[in-house]
Coordinates of C-alpha atoms in Angstrom, one line a residue:
M1 CA -139.8 130.4 -17.6
A2 CA -143.3 130.3 -19.0
R3 CA -144.5 127.4 -16.9
T4 CA -143.7 126.7 -13.3
F5 CA -142.8 123.3 -12.0
A6 CA -146.2 123.1 -10.2
T7 CA -148.0 123.8 -13.6
V8 CA -146.0 121.1 -15.3
I9 CA -146.8 118.5 -12.6
D10 CA -150.5 119.6 -12.7
E11 CA -150.7 119.3 -16.5
A12 CA -149.1 115.9 -16.4
G13 CA -151.7 114.6 -14.0
V14 CA -149.1 113.2 -11.5
N15 CA -149.8 115.5 -8.5
A16 CA -150.8 112.5 -6.2
D17 CA -147.7 110.5 -7.2
W18 CA -145.4 113.5 -6.8
K19 CA -146.8 114.0 -3.3
L20 CA -146.2 110.3 -2.4
L21 CA -142.6 110.6 -3.7
R22 CA -142.0 113.7 -1.6
E23 CA -143.4 112.0 1.5
T24 CA -141.1 109.0 0.8
L25 CA -138.0 111.2 0.5
A26 CA -138.9 113.0 3.8
S27 CA -139.7 109.8 5.7
S28 CA -136.5 108.1 4.5
L29 CA -134.5 111.1 5.6
S30 CA -136.1 111.1 9.0
A31 CA -135.4 107.3 9.4
V32 CA -131.7 107.7 9.1
D33 CA -130.1 108.2 12.5
V34 CA -126.6 109.5 11.9
P35 CA -125.0 112.7 13.2
F36 CA -124.3 115.9 11.3
K37 CA -127.4 116.1 9.1
T38 CA -127.7 119.7 7.9
P39 CA -130.8 122.0 7.2
A40 CA -129.5 122.1 3.7
I41 CA -130.2 118.4 3.0
D42 CA -133.6 118.7 4.7
D43 CA -134.6 121.5 2.4
A44 CA -133.1 119.9 -0.8
L45 CA -135.0 116.6 -0.2
S46 CA -138.2 117.9 1.1
Q47 CA -138.6 120.9 -1.4
P48 CA -136.4 120.0 -4.4
F49 CA -138.0 122.6 -6.7
S50 CA -138.7 125.4 -4.4
P51 CA -138.0 128.2 -4.8
E52 CA -137.2 128.0 -8.5
M53 CA -135.1 125.0 -7.8
V54 CA -132.2 127.3 -6.9
F55 CA -130.1 127.6 -3.7
T56 CA -127.0 129.8 -3.4
A57 CA -123.7 129.5 -1.6
R58 CA -124.9 132.1 0.8
D59 CA -127.8 129.9 1.7
V60 CA -125.9 126.8 2.4
L61 CA -122.7 128.2 3.9
P62 CA -123.9 131.3 5.8
A63 CA -121.2 131.2 8.5
L64 CA -118.4 131.9 6.0
F65 CA -120.1 135.1 4.9
R66 CA -121.2 136.6 8.2
R67 CA -119.1 139.4 9.7
S68 CA -119.3 139.6 13.5
S69 CA -118.4 142.7 15.6
A70 CA -115.1 141.0 16.3
T71 CA -114.2 141.3 12.6
C72 CA -115.0 145.0 12.3
Q73 CA -118.5 144.7 11.0
R74 CA -118.8 148.4 11.8
E75 CA -115.7 150.6 11.4
S76 CA -116.6 152.3 14.8
A77 CA -116.2 148.9 16.5
C78 CA -112.7 148.5 15.2
P79 CA -111.3 151.7 13.6
V80 CA -108.4 151.4 11.1
A81 CA -105.2 152.0 12.9
S82 CA -102.6 154.2 11.2
R83 CA -99.7 153.9 13.6
E84 CA -97.3 151.0 13.2
G85 CA -97.7 149.7 16.7
S86 CA -101.4 150.1 16.8
A87 CA -101.9 148.3 13.5
V88 CA -99.8 145.3 14.5
E89 CA -101.2 145.2 18.0
A90 CA -104.7 145.3 16.8
L91 CA -104.1 142.4 14.5
L92 CA -102.4 140.4 17.2
A93 CA -105.4 141.1 19.5
R94 CA -107.7 139.6 16.8
M95 CA -105.5 136.6 16.4
K96 CA -105.6 136.0 20.2
A97 CA -109.4 136.3 20.0
I98 CA -109.4 133.6 17.3
D99 CA -107.2 131.4 19.4
A100 CA -109.5 131.8 22.4
S101 CA -112.6 131.1 20.3
L102 CA -111.0 128.0 18.8
A103 CA -110.1 126.8 22.4
R104 CA -113.8 127.1 23.3
A105 CA -114.8 125.0 20.2
F106 CA -112.3 122.3 21.3
A107 CA -113.0 122.5 25.1
E108 CA -114.7 119.1 25.3
L109 CA -112.4 117.1 22.9
P110 CA -111.5 113.6 24.2
P111 CA -108.1 113.4 25.7
D112 CA -107.0 110.6 23.5
V113 CA -107.1 112.6 20.2
D114 CA -103.6 112.4 18.8
T115 CA -103.1 114.9 16.0
A116 CA -100.0 113.0 14.6
A117 CA -101.8 109.7 14.5
L118 CA -104.8 111.3 12.9
Q119 CA -102.6 112.8 10.2
D120 CA -101.0 109.3 9.5
A121 CA -104.5 107.7 9.3
L122 CA -106.1 110.3 7.0
P123 CA -105.4 108.6 3.7
A124 CA -107.0 105.4 4.9
L125 CA -110.0 107.2 6.5
L126 CA -110.5 109.2 3.3
E127 CA -110.4 106.1 1.2
R128 CA -113.2 104.6 3.3
T129 CA -115.3 107.6 2.6
S130 CA -114.8 107.3 -1.2
T131 CA -115.9 103.6 -1.1
G132 CA -118.9 104.1 1.2
T133 CA -117.3 102.2 4.0
D134 CA -118.4 102.8 7.6
L135 CA -115.7 105.1 9.2
S136 CA -116.1 103.3 12.5
D137 CA -114.6 100.1 11.0
H138 CA -111.2 101.8 11.1
P139 CA -109.3 101.9 14.5
L140 CA -109.0 105.6 14.4
G141 CA -112.4 106.1 12.8
T142 CA -114.3 105.9 16.1
T143 CA -111.8 108.4 17.6
L144 CA -112.4 110.8 14.7
L145 CA -116.2 110.5 15.1
A146 CA -116.1 111.0 18.8
A147 CA -113.8 114.1 18.4
A148 CA -116.1 115.5 15.7
Q149 CA -119.2 115.1 17.9
A150 CA -117.4 116.7 20.9
I151 CA -116.5 119.9 19.0
D152 CA -118.7 122.9 19.7
R153 CA -119.8 123.5 16.1
R154 CA -121.4 126.9 16.7
A155 CA -118.1 128.1 18.2
L156 CA -116.2 126.6 15.3
H157 CA -118.3 128.5 12.8
Q158 CA -118.0 131.7 14.7
T159 CA -114.2 131.2 14.8
A160 CA -114.2 130.6 11.0
A161 CA -116.2 133.8 10.4
I162 CA -113.7 135.8 12.5
L163 CA -110.7 134.2 10.8
R164 CA -112.1 134.7 7.2
N165 CA -112.6 138.4 8.0
L166 CA -109.4 139.0 9.9
V167 CA -108.2 141.9 7.8
S168 CA -110.3 144.2 5.5
P169 CA -108.8 145.9 2.4
A170 CA -108.7 149.2 4.4
Q171 CA -106.9 147.5 7.2
L172 CA -104.4 145.9 4.8
E173 CA -103.6 149.3 3.4
A174 CA -103.2 150.8 6.9
L175 CA -100.9 147.9 7.8
R176 CA -98.7 148.6 4.7
A177 CA -98.6 152.3 5.4
A178 CA -97.7 151.8 9.0
L179 CA -94.8 149.4 8.4
I180 CA -93.3 150.5 5.0
Q181 CA -90.8 153.0 6.6
R182 CA -89.5 150.5 9.2
S183 CA -85.8 149.6 9.1
P184 CA -84.6 146.0 9.2
I185 CA -83.6 144.3 12.4
P186 CA -81.1 141.5 13.1
T187 CA -82.8 138.1 12.8
P188 CA -83.3 136.5 16.3
E189 CA -81.0 133.5 16.9
A190 CA -84.1 131.2 17.4
L191 CA -85.2 132.0 13.8
H192 CA -81.9 131.5 12.0
K193 CA -82.9 128.1 10.7
H194 CA -86.4 129.1 9.9
V195 CA -86.2 132.5 8.1
S196 CA -84.0 134.1 5.5
G197 CA -84.1 137.6 4.2
P198 CA -84.6 140.9 6.0
L199 CA -87.0 141.2 8.9
L200 CA -88.7 144.4 10.2
A201 CA -89.8 142.8 13.5
A202 CA -89.9 139.4 15.3
R203 CA -90.9 138.5 18.8
Q204 CA -92.6 135.8 20.8
T205 CA -96.2 136.3 21.8
P206 CA -98.6 134.2 24.0
I207 CA -99.8 132.4 20.9
G208 CA -96.4 132.1 19.1
W209 CA -93.9 134.0 17.0
L210 CA -94.9 137.3 15.3
I211 CA -92.7 137.8 12.2
I212 CA -92.7 140.8 9.9
G213 CA -90.8 140.6 6.7
G214 CA -89.8 143.6 4.5
A215 CA -90.2 144.3 0.8
D216 CA -87.3 142.0 -0.3
D217 CA -87.4 138.3 -1.1
N218 CA -87.9 136.1 2.0
V219 CA -88.1 132.5 2.8
Y220 CA -90.2 131.2 5.8
R221 CA -89.8 127.7 7.0
G222 CA -90.5 127.7 10.7
P223 CA -93.5 127.8 13.0
A224 CA -95.2 131.2 13.7
A225 CA -98.5 132.5 14.9
L226 CA -98.5 135.4 12.5
I227 CA -96.3 136.3 9.5
I228 CA -96.7 139.7 7.8
D229 CA -94.7 140.3 4.7
L230 CA -94.7 143.6 2.8
G231 CA -93.5 142.4 -0.6
G232 CA -90.9 140.5 -2.6
N233 CA -91.1 137.1 -4.3
D234 CA -91.4 135.0 -1.1
Q235 CA -91.3 131.3 -0.3
Y236 CA -93.5 129.8 2.4
E237 CA -92.9 126.2 3.7
V238 CA -94.4 126.7 7.1
P239 CA -95.3 123.6 9.0
A240 CA -98.8 122.8 10.4
P241 CA -99.8 125.1 13.2
A242 CA -100.0 124.0 16.8
R243 CA -103.4 125.7 17.0
T244 CA -103.7 129.1 15.3
H245 CA -101.7 130.5 12.4
A246 CA -101.9 133.3 9.8
V247 CA -99.9 134.6 6.9
I248 CA -100.5 137.9 5.3
D249 CA -98.5 138.7 2.2
L250 CA -99.0 142.2 0.7
A251 CA -97.3 141.9 -2.7
G252 CA -95.0 139.8 -4.9
D253 CA -95.1 136.6 -6.9
D254 CA -95.0 134.1 -4.1
H255 CA -94.6 130.4 -3.7
Y256 CA -96.6 128.5 -0.9
R257 CA -95.6 124.8 -0.4
A258 CA -97.1 122.4 2.2
D259 CA -95.6 119.0 2.1
E260 CA -97.1 117.8 5.4
P261 CA -100.8 117.6 6.1
G262 CA -102.4 120.7 7.6
G263 CA -99.8 123.4 6.6
L264 CA -100.6 126.8 5.1
A265 CA -104.4 127.3 5.1
G266 CA -104.8 123.7 6.3
G267 CA -106.3 123.1 9.7
I268 CA -106.1 119.8 11.5
L269 CA -107.4 120.4 15.1
S270 CA -106.2 124.0 14.4
A271 CA -107.1 127.2 12.4
S272 CA -104.9 128.4 9.6
L273 CA -105.3 131.4 7.3
V274 CA -103.3 132.7 4.2
V275 CA -104.1 136.1 2.8
D276 CA -102.2 137.1 -0.4
V277 CA -103.0 140.6 -1.6
A278 CA -101.2 140.8 -5.0
G279 CA -99.0 138.9 -7.4
D280 CA -99.0 135.8 -9.6
D281 CA -98.7 133.1 -7.0
H282 CA -98.1 129.4 -6.9
Y283 CA -99.6 127.2 -4.3
R284 CA -98.7 123.5 -3.7
A285 CA -100.1 121.1 -1.1
Q286 CA -100.3 117.4 -0.6
L287 CA -103.0 116.7 2.0
V288 CA -105.3 119.2 3.8
G289 CA -104.1 122.5 2.4
Q290 CA -105.1 125.5 0.4
G291 CA -108.3 126.2 2.4
A292 CA -109.0 122.8 3.9
A293 CA -109.6 121.2 7.3
V294 CA -110.1 118.1 9.4
L295 CA -111.6 118.9 12.8
G296 CA -110.6 122.5 12.3
I297 CA -110.5 125.6 9.9
G298 CA -108.5 126.4 6.8
V299 CA -109.0 129.6 4.8
L300 CA -107.1 130.9 1.8
V301 CA -107.9 134.4 0.4
D302 CA -106.0 135.6 -2.7
H303 CA -107.0 139.1 -3.9
E304 CA -105.2 139.6 -7.2
G305 CA -103.0 137.8 -9.8
H306 CA -103.0 134.9 -12.2
D307 CA -102.5 132.1 -9.7
R308 CA -101.7 128.4 -9.9
Y309 CA -103.1 125.9 -7.3
R310 CA -101.8 122.3 -7.2
A311 CA -102.9 119.9 -4.6
G312 CA -103.3 116.2 -3.8
T313 CA -106.2 115.3 -1.6
L314 CA -108.6 117.3 0.6
A315 CA -107.7 120.7 -0.6
Q316 CA -108.9 123.9 -2.3
G317 CA -112.0 124.5 -0.2
A318 CA -112.6 121.1 1.4
A319 CA -113.4 119.8 4.9
L320 CA -114.0 116.8 6.9
F321 CA -115.7 117.6 10.2
G322 CA -114.5 121.2 9.8
I323 CA -114.6 124.2 7.6
G324 CA -112.4 124.9 4.5
M325 CA -112.6 127.8 2.1
I326 CA -110.6 129.4 -0.7
E327 CA -111.5 132.7 -2.2
D328 CA -109.8 134.2 -5.3
S329 CA -111.0 137.6 -6.4
A330 CA -109.2 138.3 -9.7
G331 CA -107.1 136.8 -12.4
D332 CA -107.1 133.8 -14.8
D333 CA -106.5 131.0 -12.3
H334 CA -105.7 127.3 -12.6
Y335 CA -106.8 124.8 -10.0
R336 CA -105.7 121.2 -10.1
A337 CA -106.3 118.5 -7.5
A338 CA -106.5 114.7 -7.2
K339 CA -109.5 114.1 -5.0
Y340 CA -111.8 115.8 -2.5
A341 CA -111.2 119.3 -3.6
Q342 CA -112.6 122.5 -5.1
G343 CA -115.6 122.8 -2.9
F344 CA -115.9 119.5 -1.1
G345 CA -117.9 119.0 2.1
G346 CA -117.2 115.6 3.5
P347 CA -118.9 114.1 6.6
G348 CA -119.7 116.9 9.0
G349 CA -117.8 119.4 6.7
S350 CA -118.4 122.7 4.9
G351 CA -116.1 123.3 1.9
M352 CA -116.1 126.1 -0.6
L353 CA -114.1 127.5 -3.5
R354 CA -115.2 130.9 -4.7
D355 CA -113.6 132.6 -7.7
S356 CA -114.9 136.1 -8.5
A357 CA -113.3 136.9 -11.9
G358 CA -111.2 135.6 -14.8
D359 CA -111.1 132.8 -17.3
D360 CA -110.4 130.0 -14.9
Q361 CA -109.6 126.3 -15.2
Y362 CA -110.6 123.6 -12.8
H363 CA -109.2 120.0 -13.1
A364 CA -109.9 117.2 -10.6
G365 CA -109.1 113.5 -10.9
G366 CA -106.6 111.6 -12.9
V367 CA -104.9 109.9 -10.0
Y368 CA -107.2 107.4 -8.2
P369 CA -108.8 104.8 -10.6
S370 CA -112.5 104.6 -10.8
S371 CA -114.1 102.3 -8.1
Y372 CA -116.4 101.1 -10.9
G373 CA -113.5 99.4 -12.6
I374 CA -113.6 101.3 -15.9
D375 CA -110.2 101.9 -17.4
G376 CA -109.3 105.4 -18.1
H377 CA -111.8 106.8 -15.6
Y378 CA -110.9 108.2 -12.2
Q379 CA -112.5 109.2 -8.9
A380 CA -112.6 112.9 -8.1
F381 CA -115.3 113.9 -5.6
S382 CA -114.7 117.6 -6.4
Q383 CA -116.1 120.8 -7.8
G384 CA -119.1 121.3 -5.6
V385 CA -119.6 117.9 -3.8
G386 CA -121.2 117.1 -0.5
M387 CA -120.5 113.5 0.6
G388 CA -121.2 111.4 3.7
S389 CA -119.9 108.2 5.1
R390 CA -122.7 105.6 4.9
G391 CA -123.7 104.3 8.3
S392 CA -121.4 106.8 10.2
A393 CA -122.0 110.4 9.4
A394 CA -124.1 112.6 7.2
G395 CA -122.4 114.4 4.4
G396 CA -121.7 118.1 4.6
V397 CA -122.1 120.9 2.0
G398 CA -119.6 121.5 -0.8
V399 CA -119.8 124.6 -3.1
L400 CA -117.8 125.8 -6.1
E401 CA -119.0 129.3 -7.1
D402 CA -117.5 131.1 -10.1
L403 CA -118.9 134.6 -10.7
A404 CA -117.4 135.6 -14.1
G405 CA -115.3 134.4 -17.1
D406 CA -115.1 131.7 -19.7
D407 CA -114.2 128.7 -17.5
V408 CA -113.2 125.1 -18.0
Y409 CA -114.3 122.4 -15.6
H410 CA -112.8 118.9 -16.0
G411 CA -113.4 116.2 -13.6
G412 CA -113.8 112.4 -13.0
N413 CA -116.5 110.6 -11.1
F414 CA -118.6 112.6 -8.7
T415 CA -117.9 116.1 -9.9
Q416 CA -119.6 119.4 -10.7
G417 CA -122.6 119.7 -8.3
V418 CA -123.1 116.2 -6.7
G419 CA -124.6 115.1 -3.4
Y420 CA -124.0 111.7 -1.8
Y421 CA -125.4 110.2 1.4
L422 CA -127.0 113.2 3.1
G423 CA -124.6 115.6 1.5
V424 CA -125.4 118.7 -0.6
G425 CA -123.3 119.8 -3.5
L426 CA -123.5 122.9 -5.7
L427 CA -121.6 124.2 -8.6
A428 CA -122.8 127.7 -9.5
D429 CA -121.3 129.6 -12.5
A430 CA -122.8 133.0 -13.0
T431 CA -121.8 133.9 -16.6
G432 CA -119.5 133.1 -19.4
A433 CA -119.1 130.5 -22.2
D434 CA -118.1 127.6 -20.0
R435 CA -117.1 124.0 -20.7
Y436 CA -117.9 121.1 -18.4
R437 CA -116.6 117.5 -18.7
G438 CA -117.3 114.9 -16.0
G439 CA -117.6 111.2 -15.3
R440 CA -120.2 109.1 -13.6
Y441 CA -122.4 111.2 -11.4
S442 CA -121.7 114.7 -12.6
Q443 CA -123.2 118.1 -13.6
G444 CA -126.1 118.1 -11.1
A445 CA -126.5 114.6 -9.7
G446 CA -127.5 112.9 -6.5
A447 CA -127.2 109.4 -5.0
H448 CA -128.3 107.7 -1.7
L449 CA -130.2 110.5 0.0
G450 CA -127.9 113.1 -1.5
A451 CA -128.8 116.3 -3.4
G452 CA -126.6 117.9 -6.1
M453 CA -127.1 120.8 -8.4
L454 CA -125.3 122.6 -11.2
H455 CA -126.6 126.2 -11.7
E456 CA -125.3 127.9 -14.9
G457 CA -126.4 131.6 -15.2
A458 CA -125.7 132.7 -18.8
G459 CA -123.4 132.0 -21.8
N460 CA -123.0 129.5 -24.6
D461 CA -122.0 126.4 -22.7
S462 CA -120.9 122.9 -23.5
Y463 CA -121.6 119.9 -21.2
T464 CA -120.1 116.4 -21.6
G465 CA -121.0 113.6 -19.2
R466 CA -119.5 110.1 -19.4
T467 CA -120.7 106.6 -18.4
A468 CA -123.9 107.5 -16.5
A469 CA -125.9 109.8 -14.3
N470 CA -125.1 113.2 -15.7
Q471 CA -126.9 116.6 -16.1
G472 CA -129.8 116.4 -13.8
A473 CA -129.7 112.7 -12.6
A474 CA -130.5 111.0 -9.4
W475 CA -130.3 107.5 -8.0
D476 CA -131.8 106.1 -4.8
L477 CA -133.9 108.6 -2.7
A478 CA -131.8 111.5 -4.1
V479 CA -132.2 114.7 -6.0
G480 CA -130.1 115.9 -9.0
K481 CA -130.7 119.1 -10.9
L482 CA -129.1 121.1 -13.7
L483 CA -130.5 124.6 -14.3
D484 CA -129.1 126.6 -17.3
C485 CA -130.6 130.2 -17.5
G486 CA -129.4 131.3 -20.9
G487 CA -127.3 130.8 -24.0
D488 CA -127.0 128.3 -26.9
D489 CA -125.8 125.2 -25.2
D490 CA -124.5 121.8 -26.3
H491 CA -125.3 118.7 -24.1
Y492 CA -123.4 115.4 -24.6
A493 CA -124.7 113.0 -22.1
A494 CA -124.5 109.3 -21.2
D495 CA -127.1 106.8 -19.8
L496 CA -129.5 108.1 -17.1
S497 CA -129.2 111.7 -17.9
L498 CA -130.8 115.0 -18.9
G499 CA -133.6 114.9 -16.3
A500 CA -133.5 111.2 -15.3
A501 CA -134.3 109.4 -12.0
A502 CA -134.2 105.8 -10.7
Q503 CA -134.9 104.0 -7.4
H504 CA -137.4 106.6 -6.0
A505 CA -135.5 109.8 -6.9
V506 CA -135.9 113.2 -8.6
G507 CA -133.8 114.2 -11.6
A508 CA -134.4 117.4 -13.5
L509 CA -132.9 119.6 -16.2
F510 CA -134.3 123.0 -16.9
D511 CA -133.0 125.1 -19.8
T512 CA -134.7 128.5 -20.0
E513 CA -133.3 130.1 -23.1
G514 CA -131.3 129.5 -26.3
V515 CA -131.0 127.2 -29.2
D516 CA -129.7 124.1 -27.7
T517 CA -128.4 120.7 -28.9
Y518 CA -128.8 117.4 -27.0
I519 CA -126.9 114.2 -27.9
T520 CA -127.4 111.2 -25.6
G521 CA -128.4 107.6 -25.2
A522 CA -131.7 105.9 -24.6
H523 CA -132.4 106.5 -20.9
A524 CA -132.4 110.3 -21.0
L525 CA -134.4 113.5 -21.7
G526 CA -137.1 113.1 -19.0
V527 CA -136.9 109.5 -17.9
S528 CA -138.2 107.5 -14.9
G529 CA -136.0 104.4 -14.5
K530 CA -135.9 101.4 -12.3
R531 CA -137.7 101.4 -8.9
D532 CA -137.0 97.9 -7.5
Y533 CA -135.4 98.9 -4.3
G534 CA -137.6 98.0 -1.3
D535 CA -137.1 99.4 2.2
G536 CA -140.8 100.3 2.8
R537 CA -141.0 102.8 0.1
D538 CA -144.7 102.2 -0.3
G539 CA -144.9 102.2 -4.1
A540 CA -143.4 105.6 -4.7
G541 CA -142.1 106.1 -8.1
N542 CA -139.5 108.5 -9.6
L543 CA -139.7 111.9 -11.2
G544 CA -137.5 112.6 -14.2
V545 CA -138.2 116.0 -15.8
F546 CA -136.7 117.6 -18.8
L547 CA -137.8 121.1 -19.7
D548 CA -136.4 123.3 -22.5
A549 CA -138.3 126.6 -22.3
G550 CA -136.6 128.8 -24.9
G551 CA -135.1 129.0 -28.4
T552 CA -136.6 128.4 -31.8
I553 CA -135.3 125.1 -32.9
D554 CA -133.4 122.8 -30.6
G555 CA -131.5 119.7 -31.7
Y556 CA -132.5 116.3 -30.3
P557 CA -131.4 112.7 -31.1
V558 CA -132.9 111.2 -34.3
D559 CA -134.4 108.3 -32.4
G560 CA -137.4 110.3 -31.3
H561 CA -136.6 110.7 -27.7
G562 CA -137.0 114.4 -27.9
K563 CA -138.9 116.8 -30.2
D564 CA -139.4 120.6 -30.5
D565 CA -142.6 122.1 -29.2
S566 CA -143.9 118.9 -27.6
T567 CA -144.8 117.3 -24.3
I568 CA -144.2 113.6 -23.9
L569 CA -145.1 111.5 -20.8
R570 CA -142.7 108.5 -20.5
G571 CA -143.6 105.5 -18.5
Q572 CA -144.3 106.3 -14.8
H573 CA -143.5 109.9 -14.4
G574 CA -140.9 110.7 -17.0
L575 CA -141.7 114.1 -18.4
F576 CA -140.2 115.7 -21.6
I577 CA -141.2 119.2 -22.4
D578 CA -140.0 121.6 -25.1
Q579 CA -141.9 124.9 -25.4

């Protein structure tokens, strides 16, 4: 980029006003006294353009990437076992360590926390989050908040790191080699109703059943602490765990189904892991599944295959006062969910979806009508969204990270890198010709002390934003950013978009290379909008910045809102720059 943000501000002559706006953002953030504020929101609001206006998933969700000594950070600390008994016992020992670590995290929980009642109340509690209602107004909302504050969050994050790294690829191979020659055993009577198909081992342990299935087709329906399956096209309908649960499936085109909240990589006051090594798999969940959690941990890791993920609410890398993660390493995958999904960090939550390869499709919305009353538009709160409950709890961090492929992102309101009420949201796509379509607040947007960003690395991309607040837009003490680092891109945007801000906010779009086209309405392309909210903001304005730094001839609306090779200062601190 030929000109830095500091240079742009200096040339526009708005250094003093920019300083006042930054101070207003910082003081407004400090004045809000709610629990669960994260360092990520502090950084995003205090330094919205430093460094290079980019943060990564590793910055905002460090605990999910750390490998502790308990997870074999060094091979000498936990050598790969080659014998059958050693391999299984080593895995059981790590599961017991996870269970003990989770117990430490929950040691101070109030005695009146009822998991069943919490499950029943979740839809109503989540609806309050989507409408900005104080959680404490619900009878179980105060119980939920008290439980969340009683959890040892450091211990919870340590547990998540151990769970995420339970088995390395080398350990998976050792496990397969150790078990493949074992002969089937009679199924224990206690499992007759819960398991069908040949088993290689089954026994009770201090943390629950250990079940090992062979290479044929199996069906698993009952509770277990650890299920290991060597192959076959298997079906899993395992109920929510009492506290700690893991499934490790080494091969086959498998089906995972969770009809009740918190089953199969869904943790409600529990920790649950699914690792699928190979096969074209199908995953279905209704509420809190596929790498999701409420007051717990849910992790799903899929190594290979063209997979299909279908879910209702709070799924596919989503969390409320917990940690939820889904990682898919290969294949052309399809993700579909109704709401709070695909990298959603709700109040006190860290949620992430990470897909490493393939031409993937992400769909969110289409079920819950828009709270703005517009026919044909739907809520989504997905695809890299951090969202808090106003008056109750700060938003968490939500990240969707896609590392390769020509991908499609389709969402409703609040999608594709959005932060709401002290939440931080990021959608980061590294490369590929990608297509984005979102509703109100999408594609790098922030509202009410939130910060959101869409970071597109390379490729000829297409962005479509509907209704308002798209593609680097912010409202009310918030930050919204879209950074596109290369390619010939097409932008179709609505009102308050393409580097636009209102009510003492910062909105920015930076496009660094390519021949680009922009089609939009009047309040766009580097616009500073309304600033009539009060609350002691001491005259601070907005900052709306549009900067296109590459390409020979870009396309702009014919009404004169943009022009090649020009700098335009609009109103109070709206900056349009094409260079």
